[in-house]
Amino acid sequence: MPKKGFMTPERKKKLRTLLRKKAAEELKKDQEHKAEERLRVIAERCGTKADLEAASTDDLKKVCQEYFDKWYGLEGEMFFLQREVILRDLQINELTISVSDMKGKFIKPTLKKVSKYENKFAKLQEKAAKFAFANQLKAK
């Protein structure tokens, strides 16, 4: 009597469905974990949501002042971070220039494209100036 294989088509199909279910569960858990982490980070950065419906005008003023103070502090922090980024970019540029000088190789800067019409217009102006100059010489 020949020995049957362990992985029959039915078992393969069942295994695939089980693997799909397991992967779907893992994906769902991962998404839930990411959503919880996102909510936690938002609560940490922005604070908890204030109850504005039952708040008095003084409470609303206090909440608005807190949000303004937080925004003002973040704007100041953003300004300094942008300034720091600009300074680092300048330092990186200077260092690349010094490295290229040390190697003796000069890196050609990227050239800006100039439209053909501007070049033609400049050449026409040069020709007109030469023509006008030649006419002035003839007139004298």
PDB file of C-alpha atoms in Angstrom:
ATOM      1  CA  MET A   1       0.000   0.000   0.000  1.00  0.00           C
ATOM      2  CA  PRO A   2       1.576   3.341  -1.096  1.00  0.00           C
ATOM      3  CA  LYS A   3       2.127   5.961   1.603  1.00  0.00           C
ATOM      4  CA  LYS A   4       0.010   9.090   1.184  1.00  0.00           C
ATOM      5  CA  GLY A   5       1.682  12.473   1.385  1.00  0.00           C
ATOM      6  CA  PHE A   6       1.315  14.482   4.570  1.00  0.00           C
ATOM      7  CA  MET A   7       0.244  17.724   2.803  1.00  0.00           C
ATOM      8  CA  THR A   8      -2.886  16.850   0.938  1.00  0.00           C
ATOM      9  CA  PRO A   9      -4.617  19.635  -1.028  1.00  0.00           C
ATOM     10  CA  GLU A  10      -7.266  19.886   1.681  1.00  0.00           C
ATOM     11  CA  ARG A  11      -4.647  20.361   4.392  1.00  0.00           C
ATOM     12  CA  LYS A  12      -2.800  22.936   2.276  1.00  0.00           C
ATOM     13  CA  LYS A  13      -6.022  24.896   1.791  1.00  0.00           C
ATOM     14  CA  LYS A  14      -6.824  24.735   5.505  1.00  0.00           C
ATOM     15  CA  LEU A  15      -3.284  25.849   6.397  1.00  0.00           C
ATOM     16  CA  ARG A  16      -3.503  28.794   3.986  1.00  0.00           C
ATOM     17  CA  THR A  17      -6.813  29.945   5.479  1.00  0.00           C
ATOM     18  CA  LEU A  18      -5.389  29.662   8.991  1.00  0.00           C
ATOM     19  CA  LEU A  19      -2.314  31.669   7.968  1.00  0.00           C
ATOM     20  CA  ARG A  20      -4.517  34.344   6.377  1.00  0.00           C
ATOM     21  CA  LYS A  21      -6.636  34.584   9.526  1.00  0.00           C
ATOM     22  CA  LYS A  22      -3.520  34.851  11.691  1.00  0.00           C
ATOM     23  CA  ALA A  23      -2.055  37.554   9.434  1.00  0.00           C
ATOM     24  CA  ALA A  24      -5.355  39.474   9.472  1.00  0.00           C
ATOM     25  CA  GLU A  25      -5.457  39.319  13.285  1.00  0.00           C
ATOM     26  CA  GLU A  26      -1.855  40.523  13.521  1.00  0.00           C
ATOM     27  CA  LEU A  27      -2.585  43.355  11.105  1.00  0.00           C
ATOM     28  CA  LYS A  28      -5.672  44.378  13.079  1.00  0.00           C
ATOM     29  CA  LYS A  29      -3.732  44.332  16.373  1.00  0.00           C
ATOM     30  CA  ASP A  30      -0.960  46.399  14.791  1.00  0.00           C
ATOM     31  CA  GLN A  31      -3.452  48.964  13.481  1.00  0.00           C
ATOM     32  CA  GLU A  32      -5.137  49.210  16.891  1.00  0.00           C
ATOM     33  CA  HIS A  33      -1.754  49.635  18.569  1.00  0.00           C
ATOM     34  CA  LYS A  34      -0.802  52.405  16.113  1.00  0.00           C
ATOM     35  CA  ALA A  35      -4.146  54.156  16.675  1.00  0.00           C
ATOM     36  CA  GLU A  36      -3.673  54.014  20.459  1.00  0.00           C
ATOM     37  CA  GLU A  37      -0.112  55.317  20.131  1.00  0.00           C
ATOM     38  CA  ARG A  38      -1.313  58.145  17.883  1.00  0.00           C
ATOM     39  CA  LEU A  39      -4.025  59.165  20.366  1.00  0.00           C
ATOM     40  CA  ARG A  40      -1.497  59.031  23.206  1.00  0.00           C
ATOM     41  CA  VAL A  41       0.977  61.236  21.346  1.00  0.00           C
ATOM     42  CA  ILE A  42      -1.762  63.718  20.409  1.00  0.00           C
ATOM     43  CA  ALA A  43      -2.927  63.878  24.028  1.00  0.00           C
ATOM     44  CA  GLU A  44       0.678  64.344  25.162  1.00  0.00           C
ATOM     45  CA  ARG A  45       1.396  67.143  22.704  1.00  0.00           C
ATOM     46  CA  CYS A  46      -1.932  68.964  22.671  1.00  0.00           C
ATOM     47  CA  GLY A  47      -3.396  68.068  26.031  1.00  0.00           C
ATOM     48  CA  THR A  48      -6.774  66.603  26.696  1.00  0.00           C
ATOM     49  CA  LYS A  49      -9.874  67.995  25.045  1.00  0.00           C
ATOM     50  CA  ALA A  50     -11.497  70.672  27.156  1.00  0.00           C
ATOM     51  CA  ASP A  51     -15.238  70.539  27.865  1.00  0.00           C
ATOM     52  CA  LEU A  52     -16.378  73.716  26.130  1.00  0.00           C
ATOM     53  CA  GLU A  53     -20.118  73.058  26.246  1.00  0.00           C
ATOM     54  CA  ALA A  54     -20.583  73.467  30.000  1.00  0.00           C
ATOM     55  CA  ALA A  55     -17.783  76.023  30.488  1.00  0.00           C
ATOM     56  CA  SER A  56     -18.349  79.583  31.643  1.00  0.00           C
ATOM     57  CA  THR A  57     -16.893  82.577  29.833  1.00  0.00           C
ATOM     58  CA  ASP A  58     -14.017  82.783  32.340  1.00  0.00           C
ATOM     59  CA  ASP A  59     -13.220  79.114  31.747  1.00  0.00           C
ATOM     60  CA  LEU A  60     -13.341  79.667  27.988  1.00  0.00           C
ATOM     61  CA  LYS A  61     -10.981  82.634  28.304  1.00  0.00           C
ATOM     62  CA  LYS A  62      -8.616  80.518  30.384  1.00  0.00           C
ATOM     63  CA  VAL A  63      -8.698  77.682  27.821  1.00  0.00           C
ATOM     64  CA  CYS A  64      -8.101  80.123  24.956  1.00  0.00           C
ATOM     65  CA  GLN A  65      -5.198  81.691  26.843  1.00  0.00           C
ATOM     66  CA  GLU A  66      -3.656  78.250  27.463  1.00  0.00           C
ATOM     67  CA  TYR A  67      -3.954  77.338  23.779  1.00  0.00           C
ATOM     68  CA  PHE A  68      -2.500  80.697  22.757  1.00  0.00           C
ATOM     69  CA  ASP A  69       0.435  80.329  25.148  1.00  0.00           C
ATOM     70  CA  LYS A  70       1.127  76.824  23.849  1.00  0.00           C
ATOM     71  CA  TRP A  71       0.903  78.024  20.223  1.00  0.00           C
ATOM     72  CA  TYR A  72       3.149  81.019  20.934  1.00  0.00           C
ATOM     73  CA  GLY A  73       5.789  78.806  22.532  1.00  0.00           C
ATOM     74  CA  LEU A  74       5.698  76.355  19.628  1.00  0.00           C
ATOM     75  CA  GLU A  75       6.013  79.163  17.062  1.00  0.00           C
ATOM     76  CA  GLY A  76       9.095  80.479  18.859  1.00  0.00           C
ATOM     77  CA  GLU A  77      10.575  76.993  19.004  1.00  0.00           C
ATOM     78  CA  MET A  78       9.844  76.497  15.300  1.00  0.00           C
ATOM     79  CA  PHE A  79      11.596  79.786  14.449  1.00  0.00           C
ATOM     80  CA  PHE A  80      14.759  78.737  16.267  1.00  0.00           C
ATOM     81  CA  LEU A  81      14.689  75.265  14.703  1.00  0.00           C
ATOM     82  CA  GLN A  82      14.348  76.763  11.211  1.00  0.00           C
ATOM     83  CA  ARG A  83      17.239  79.130  11.943  1.00  0.00           C
ATOM     84  CA  GLU A  84      19.341  76.203  13.138  1.00  0.00           C
ATOM     85  CA  VAL A  85      18.523  74.248   9.968  1.00  0.00           C
ATOM     86  CA  ILE A  86      19.604  77.192   7.793  1.00  0.00           C
ATOM     87  CA  LEU A  87      22.866  77.538   9.733  1.00  0.00           C
ATOM     88  CA  ARG A  88      23.586  73.820   9.406  1.00  0.00           C
ATOM     89  CA  ASP A  89      22.906  73.974   5.663  1.00  0.00           C
ATOM     90  CA  LEU A  90      25.419  76.806   5.379  1.00  0.00           C
ATOM     91  CA  GLN A  91      27.980  74.838   7.395  1.00  0.00           C
ATOM     92  CA  ILE A  92      27.456  71.774   5.217  1.00  0.00           C
ATOM     93  CA  ASN A  93      27.915  73.872   2.097  1.00  0.00           C
ATOM     94  CA  GLU A  94      31.127  75.428   3.441  1.00  0.00           C
ATOM     95  CA  LEU A  95      32.480  72.015   4.424  1.00  0.00           C
ATOM     96  CA  THR A  96      31.752  70.526   0.997  1.00  0.00           C
ATOM     97  CA  ILE A  97      33.523  73.466  -0.620  1.00  0.00           C
ATOM     98  CA  SER A  98      36.548  73.027   1.645  1.00  0.00           C
ATOM     99  CA  VAL A  99      36.615  69.274   0.965  1.00  0.00           C
ATOM    100  CA  SER A 100      36.475  69.842  -2.781  1.00  0.00           C
ATOM    101  CA  ASP A 101      39.300  72.409  -2.439  1.00  0.00           C
ATOM    102  CA  MET A 102      41.411  69.915  -0.472  1.00  0.00           C
ATOM    103  CA  LYS A 103      40.911  67.230  -3.089  1.00  0.00           C
ATOM    104  CA  GLY A 104      41.795  69.632  -5.850  1.00  0.00           C
ATOM    105  CA  LYS A 105      38.606  68.861  -7.675  1.00  0.00           C
ATOM    106  CA  PHE A 106      36.158  71.605  -8.389  1.00  0.00           C
ATOM    107  CA  ILE A 107      32.539  70.585  -8.513  1.00  0.00           C
ATOM    108  CA  LYS A 108      30.774  72.506 -11.226  1.00  0.00           C
ATOM    109  CA  PRO A 109      27.719  74.282  -9.876  1.00  0.00           C
ATOM    110  CA  THR A 110      24.430  73.544 -11.562  1.00  0.00           C
ATOM    111  CA  LEU A 111      23.665  76.183 -14.117  1.00  0.00           C
ATOM    112  CA  LYS A 112      20.321  77.845 -14.392  1.00  0.00           C
ATOM    113  CA  LYS A 113      18.483  77.510 -17.634  1.00  0.00           C
ATOM    114  CA  VAL A 114      18.178  80.713 -19.625  1.00  0.00           C
ATOM    115  CA  SER A 115      15.418  80.966 -22.142  1.00  0.00           C
ATOM    116  CA  LYS A 116      16.405  81.137 -25.798  1.00  0.00           C
ATOM    117  CA  TYR A 117      14.324  84.243 -26.334  1.00  0.00           C
ATOM    118  CA  GLU A 118      16.337  86.235 -23.784  1.00  0.00           C
ATOM    119  CA  ASN A 119      19.571  85.234 -25.554  1.00  0.00           C
ATOM    120  CA  LYS A 120      18.169  86.238 -28.945  1.00  0.00           C
ATOM    121  CA  PHE A 121      16.934  89.531 -27.552  1.00  0.00           C
ATOM    122  CA  ALA A 122      20.383  90.247 -26.043  1.00  0.00           C
ATOM    123  CA  LYS A 123      22.085  89.448 -29.370  1.00  0.00           C
ATOM    124  CA  LEU A 124      19.644  91.711 -31.227  1.00  0.00           C
ATOM    125  CA  GLN A 125      20.389  94.508 -28.793  1.00  0.00           C
ATOM    126  CA  GLU A 126      24.150  94.050 -29.345  1.00  0.00           C
ATOM    127  CA  LYS A 127      23.687  94.168 -33.120  1.00  0.00           C
ATOM    128  CA  ALA A 128      21.510  97.260 -32.832  1.00  0.00           C
ATOM    129  CA  ALA A 129      24.130  98.949 -30.660  1.00  0.00           C
ATOM    130  CA  LYS A 130      26.897  98.118 -33.172  1.00  0.00           C
ATOM    131  CA  PHE A 131      24.730  99.320 -36.027  1.00  0.00           C
ATOM    132  CA  ALA A 132      23.943 102.561 -34.197  1.00  0.00           C
ATOM    133  CA  PHE A 133      27.639 103.019 -33.379  1.00  0.00           C
ATOM    134  CA  ALA A 134      28.568 102.428 -37.034  1.00  0.00           C
ATOM    135  CA  ASN A 135      25.947 104.950 -38.159  1.00  0.00           C
ATOM    136  CA  GLN A 136      27.302 107.520 -35.730  1.00  0.00           C
ATOM    137  CA  LEU A 137      30.816 107.033 -37.105  1.00  0.00           C
ATOM    138  CA  LYS A 138      29.562 107.431 -40.692  1.00  0.00           C
ATOM    139  CA  ALA A 139      27.631 110.564 -39.814  1.00  0.00           C
ATOM    140  CA  LYS A 140      30.740 112.287 -38.461  1.00  0.00           C
TER     141      LYS A 140
END
